[in-house]
C-alpha cells in the first residue's frame, strides 16, 4: 500500500509523490470515533519510540491509544516496497553496538536477517574524492586509513582521542571538560588543527561531519560530533560499523511492523493514523489530546515522542517546562538529504566517494544490488548547499553525476526538510 | 542477610561459610504450600535469565511462579555486602557492548552507577609476568600491545583476524569455515603459530584464553575462543572493555534486585527459594514441577534457565531432545576459580599480572579500593592447576603470593566447581 510520503522518479514516468510501503496502515484507525473511551495512556507518534512505548504498555495490560500524523508506522525509519527491493528512506543501519535496537532484533530473532551495504569486490573498487582541485582516487584501505587519521586529529583535543573527556558515551552527565566543547563548532575545531590535516584528510573529515550532522560545519557543535565518535567506539571503523554498514534484508518497515503487530495482538492497542495532534491539556483528572480535525481523546497519561523540530506545532497546557521550551525554540540543525539512485552501472557497486564542497550531494556509495541487477547508489546532502530534490529533478540528477558519472534508471527519496512531522533529520545539536 | 553461598577468611576469624548479600530473599517464599494454585508459567532459576523471564511474564499479566534452588537471586552473578564494599562473587563486568545487559541498565537508569576497575596511576603501575623462567615487568601500554599482538596472531587463521570467518558475532549460524574450528583446541592453534609468538606474547595469550574459558588449553574449542574475540570486537582492547573493565558501583546484586522487585510490584509473581527442582512432567494439560522435597507445582508452561552442567540433575518427562541431551552429557569445561583478596598494599592498586604455568591462580589485578582504604586484588584460576580455595587456605594465600607479594587482610570467594546449582562457571564449549 502506498504511503503519501516520499517521491520516486523514472525517465519514463517522471516524478511521482507517494511510495509503496508495507508500514502503511489500512484502515487508518481501529476505533469508533463516536465513542468516548478513556484510555490508560495515549502515545503520540508511531516511530520506533512510540511503537515501543505502545507495545510495552499494551503488553503490560494498559489500554493504549496510538496517535500518528502520518498514514504509516516507522516515523523517520521506513523502507520502500518497490520491485522487491527496500530503499531505506530514512534511518537505515543497525549494529549490535546499538544496544536498544539490538535487543529488539534478538527479541524478534532477526539476527540472521541482516546484510552488509558494501561489496568491495566489483568494478570501480575505489574511494573517489572530487573537490574544487580535481579528482583523486584511493583504495578503500586508503579511504579508511586517511579518514581515521583525520578524525583522530579532529577528536584528539584531550590527548586521548576523546576517551578522557567522554569516557561514558551513553551518559548524559557530561564531564565539565566535554561541556566546554559545546561552545565550539566543528569549524572552530577544524581551525585549531588546520595545519595538521592533509588536504585529503580534511575533505574526508568535513564530509563525515556533514553526513553525521546534516548541518553545516559552522552550526554543528563539536560536543555533538565527539558524542557520535564516542558512541562509535572512538574509531572510524567503529563508527562505520555502527552507522553505515549493516541493514535489514527486508527493510526497516518489516522490523517496525513486528512491534506494531505485537501490540495489536494484545487487543489493548487502539490507533488512529492521519491524526496529527494539535493540543494537549493535562489536568488533575487526566489528559485530553485534541487532533487537528478536532477529535478529542482522554487518558490517564500521555507519552509524547514528537520530534524536537515540530514540538512547537503542538500547544501544551500547562506549557512545557522552560528548559524544554528553550530547546524547542532552538531546534536542531539536521537538514539531511538522502537520495537513492538505481543505476545501470554494475561497476559502481564498489564505489564510495565525495564531491565537496561544490556539489549538492556531497557523499555517496554503492549500497546494494536491486532485484533487476542494477546498482543501488545512496547519496547524502544536507544544510551545506541545501536543496529540495523534488523541486528540480535535473538539478538532483546533476548532483548525483557530480559524485560519479552514472546511468540513472530510478530515483527514490523523502524530503525530510519539508516533512511537516519532522522538519529535519535525526536530532543534531548546534553549538 | 547472609546467603549460605560463598566463603570469607580473615587471619583473626579464619574461614567462614556464607556471605552477607542484599540478594538473599527473606522470607524464602510468598506462597502458601497448602494451596494448589495453577500458574500460567513456572520459571526455574532466579539468575538474570530467570529474573527477566519472570519479570516480563508477570508484567504481561501472567501468574508466575519463580523456583530457585538457592536462598538468593542472581545465580552466577552476585555481590557480597561486606563493609559497604561489594566483592563480585561471579559475573562482574558490564559494558554498552553487551546489548541485552545495557538495555536493562538504561531501563533502570543505572548508566551513571558504573565505575572502572582499573586505576593505572598508583604505586606499582606494572604488568608483571611471573613464569618458570623468572619475572618480567612491563608498563600497561606494553601489556596491551603485546597481548593484542599475540591474540591477533592467535585469531588470524583466516587472514582477517576472524572477521571473515565470523562476521556476525551474535549469530548462531556459524559459517562452515568457523565450524571446522570446533574440531580444534586452543592448544592445537597455539601449535600452529608456535614460531611466531614471542615468549611474552605466548604467556599473555595462554592466560587470556584460560581466563576466558576456565578450562585448559587442551579442552577449550578454538571456535569458542574466537567467538569471544568476535564478541569483543576483534581486538584486545575491545575484549577488555566488554569483559573486565566496568562494573556496578553498588554490585551486581543491587542490579538483580531491581528485576525481582519490578516483578513483585505486579502482584503476579510468586516465588519459592531453597526449592531445587527434581523433576518436570509435561503433559497435554500442563506442566507439573516437583521439587527435591516433594512439593508439586502446576502451570501451563515452564521456562527452564538451569545451567548446562546441572541440567542432568533434573528428570524430564518426556525426556529432553536427543541433541540437548547430548549437550547435557558433554557439559561445558569452565571450572573458573575467582578469589578476592583485600590487602594492605596500596601500591598494588595499579598492579596487573600473571603467574603461569606453575601457579594455581594464574592471573590477577587491582580491582578497587575498599572502604577501609585497602587494595582489592581479584585473581583467577581454573581447570588448569585446579584447586578448591576453601580446602587449604594456606595453599590459597600462597597462590596469591605467587602472583605478587601482598599483605592479606581478607579473602572472599565462591567455589563454583562445588556449587550444586552450577558445577562450574559460565558456559564454555569444549572442542
mmCIF file of N, CA and C in Angstrom, chain B residues 22-63:
data_model
loop_
_atom_site.group_PDB
_atom_site.id
_atom_site.type_symbol
_atom_site.label_atom_id
_atom_site.label_comp_id
_atom_site.label_asym_id
_atom_site.label_seq_id
_atom_site.Cartn_x
_atom_site.Cartn_y
_atom_site.Cartn_z
ATOM 1 N N UNK B 22 22.758 -8.656 49.643
ATOM 2 C CA UNK B 22 21.448 -7.993 49.606
ATOM 3 C C UNK B 22 20.478 -8.713 48.675
ATOM 4 N N UNK B 23 20.967 -9.739 47.967
ATOM 5 C CA UNK B 23 20.093 -10.511 47.086
ATOM 6 C C UNK B 23 19.459 -11.709 47.774
ATOM 7 N N UNK B 24 19.785 -11.913 49.043
ATOM 8 C CA UNK B 24 19.155 -13.010 49.786
ATOM 9 C C UNK B 24 17.709 -12.624 50.083
ATOM 10 N N UNK B 25 16.800 -13.579 49.890
ATOM 11 C CA UNK B 25 15.373 -13.260 49.983
ATOM 12 C C UNK B 25 14.798 -13.835 51.278
ATOM 13 N N UNK B 26 14.121 -12.997 52.032
ATOM 14 C CA UNK B 26 13.551 -13.413 53.317
ATOM 15 C C UNK B 26 12.169 -12.794 53.469
ATOM 16 N N UNK B 27 11.093 -13.537 53.755
ATOM 17 C CA UNK B 27 11.091 -14.995 53.852
ATOM 18 C C UNK B 27 11.337 -15.637 52.490
ATOM 19 N N UNK B 28 11.637 -16.920 52.496
ATOM 20 C CA UNK B 28 12.098 -17.571 51.275
ATOM 21 C C UNK B 28 10.967 -17.927 50.314
ATOM 22 N N UNK B 29 9.734 -17.736 50.745
ATOM 23 C CA UNK B 29 8.630 -17.927 49.802
ATOM 24 C C UNK B 29 7.495 -16.973 50.145
ATOM 25 N N UNK B 30 6.670 -16.647 49.167
ATOM 26 C CA UNK B 30 5.474 -15.840 49.424
ATOM 27 C C UNK B 30 4.212 -16.621 49.082
ATOM 28 N N UNK B 31 4.339 -17.959 49.012
ATOM 29 C CA UNK B 31 3.150 -18.758 48.701
ATOM 30 C C UNK B 31 2.811 -19.677 49.856
ATOM 31 N N UNK B 32 1.547 -20.055 49.884
ATOM 32 C CA UNK B 32 1.043 -20.972 50.899
ATOM 33 C C UNK B 32 1.099 -22.368 50.302
ATOM 34 N N UNK B 33 1.982 -23.221 50.848
ATOM 35 C CA UNK B 33 2.182 -24.536 50.238
ATOM 36 C C UNK B 33 0.959 -25.435 50.329
ATOM 37 N N UNK B 34 0.011 -25.075 51.200
ATOM 38 C CA UNK B 34 -1.208 -25.856 51.272
ATOM 39 C C UNK B 34 -2.065 -25.721 50.020
ATOM 40 N N UNK B 35 -1.984 -24.556 49.364
ATOM 41 C CA UNK B 35 -2.831 -24.317 48.198
ATOM 42 C C UNK B 35 -2.301 -25.070 46.984
ATOM 43 N N UNK B 36 -3.166 -25.305 46.021
ATOM 44 C CA UNK B 36 -2.700 -25.986 44.803
ATOM 45 C C UNK B 36 -3.033 -25.116 43.600
ATOM 46 N N UNK B 37 -2.539 -23.909 43.661
ATOM 47 C CA UNK B 37 -2.756 -22.921 42.621
ATOM 48 C C UNK B 37 -2.152 -23.401 41.300
ATOM 49 N N UNK B 38 -2.819 -23.106 40.197
ATOM 50 C CA UNK B 38 -2.224 -23.399 38.884
ATOM 51 C C UNK B 38 -1.713 -22.093 38.285
ATOM 52 N N UNK B 39 -0.455 -22.069 37.937
ATOM 53 C CA UNK B 39 0.165 -20.859 37.405
ATOM 54 C C UNK B 39 0.099 -20.853 35.878
ATOM 55 N N UNK B 40 0.294 -19.668 35.318
ATOM 56 C CA UNK B 40 0.458 -19.597 33.867
ATOM 57 C C UNK B 40 1.831 -20.119 33.473
ATOM 58 N N UNK B 41 2.824 -19.722 34.252
ATOM 59 C CA UNK B 41 4.180 -20.144 33.900
ATOM 60 C C UNK B 41 5.021 -20.326 35.164
ATOM 61 N N UNK B 42 5.812 -21.391 35.163
ATOM 62 C CA UNK B 42 6.807 -21.599 36.215
ATOM 63 C C UNK B 42 8.173 -21.313 35.604
ATOM 64 N N UNK B 43 8.922 -20.428 36.239
ATOM 65 C CA UNK B 43 10.282 -20.127 35.791
ATOM 66 C C UNK B 43 11.239 -20.801 36.761
ATOM 67 N N UNK B 44 12.141 -21.618 36.246
ATOM 68 C CA UNK B 44 13.093 -22.319 37.102
ATOM 69 C C UNK B 44 14.441 -21.627 37.017
ATOM 70 N N UNK B 45 14.872 -21.046 38.124
ATOM 71 C CA UNK B 45 16.158 -20.354 38.171
ATOM 72 C C UNK B 45 15.968 -18.858 38.307
ATOM 73 N N UNK B 46 16.635 -18.253 39.294
ATOM 74 C CA UNK B 46 16.486 -16.815 39.560
ATOM 75 C C UNK B 46 17.770 -16.051 39.267
ATOM 76 N N UNK B 47 18.552 -16.545 38.284
ATOM 77 C CA UNK B 47 19.630 -15.719 37.740
ATOM 78 C C UNK B 47 19.022 -14.661 36.826
ATOM 79 N N UNK B 48 19.867 -13.902 36.131
ATOM 80 C CA UNK B 48 19.327 -12.822 35.296
ATOM 81 C C UNK B 48 18.331 -13.331 34.272
ATOM 82 N N UNK B 49 18.604 -14.524 33.733
ATOM 83 C CA UNK B 49 17.712 -15.064 32.709
ATOM 84 C C UNK B 49 16.333 -15.333 33.313
ATOM 85 N N UNK B 50 16.311 -16.020 34.449
ATOM 86 C CA UNK B 50 15.042 -16.321 35.103
ATOM 87 C C UNK B 50 14.377 -15.081 35.681
ATOM 88 N N UNK B 51 15.176 -14.150 36.192
ATOM 89 C CA UNK B 51 14.602 -12.905 36.715
ATOM 90 C C UNK B 51 13.921 -12.120 35.595
ATOM 91 N N UNK B 52 14.570 -12.087 34.433
ATOM 92 C CA UNK B 52 13.993 -11.361 33.298
ATOM 93 C C UNK B 52 12.720 -12.048 32.822
ATOM 94 N N UNK B 53 12.777 -13.374 32.700
ATOM 95 C CA UNK B 53 11.596 -14.121 32.235
ATOM 96 C C UNK B 53 10.436 -13.949 33.206
ATOM 97 N N UNK B 54 10.721 -14.017 34.504
ATOM 98 C CA UNK B 54 9.626 -13.918 35.477
ATOM 99 C C UNK B 54 9.112 -12.483 35.567
ATOM 100 N N UNK B 55 9.996 -11.518 35.447
ATOM 101 C CA UNK B 55 9.558 -10.117 35.448
ATOM 102 C C UNK B 55 8.687 -9.828 34.227
ATOM 103 N N UNK B 56 9.187 -10.169 33.045
ATOM 104 C CA UNK B 56 8.447 -9.837 31.825
ATOM 105 C C UNK B 56 7.115 -10.589 31.770
ATOM 106 N N UNK B 57 7.113 -11.828 32.246
ATOM 107 C CA UNK B 57 5.859 -12.591 32.238
ATOM 108 C C UNK B 57 4.858 -12.000 33.218
ATOM 109 N N UNK B 58 5.325 -11.610 34.393
ATOM 110 C CA UNK B 58 4.377 -11.074 35.372
ATOM 111 C C UNK B 58 3.914 -9.679 34.973
ATOM 112 N N UNK B 59 4.792 -8.874 34.365
ATOM 113 C CA UNK B 59 4.379 -7.561 33.859
ATOM 114 C C UNK B 59 3.329 -7.729 32.757
ATOM 115 N N UNK B 60 3.446 -8.799 31.986
ATOM 116 C CA UNK B 60 2.481 -9.047 30.905
ATOM 117 C C UNK B 60 1.169 -9.619 31.429
ATOM 118 N N UNK B 61 1.050 -9.750 32.748
ATOM 119 C CA UNK B 61 -0.232 -10.147 33.317
ATOM 120 C C UNK B 61 -0.362 -11.635 33.585
ATOM 121 N N UNK B 62 0.709 -12.389 33.369
ATOM 122 C CA UNK B 62 0.652 -13.826 33.638
ATOM 123 C C UNK B 62 0.919 -14.086 35.118
ATOM 124 N N UNK B 63 0.299 -15.146 35.631
ATOM 125 C CA UNK B 63 0.576 -15.575 37.001
ATOM 126 C C UNK B 63 1.826 -16.451 36.961
#
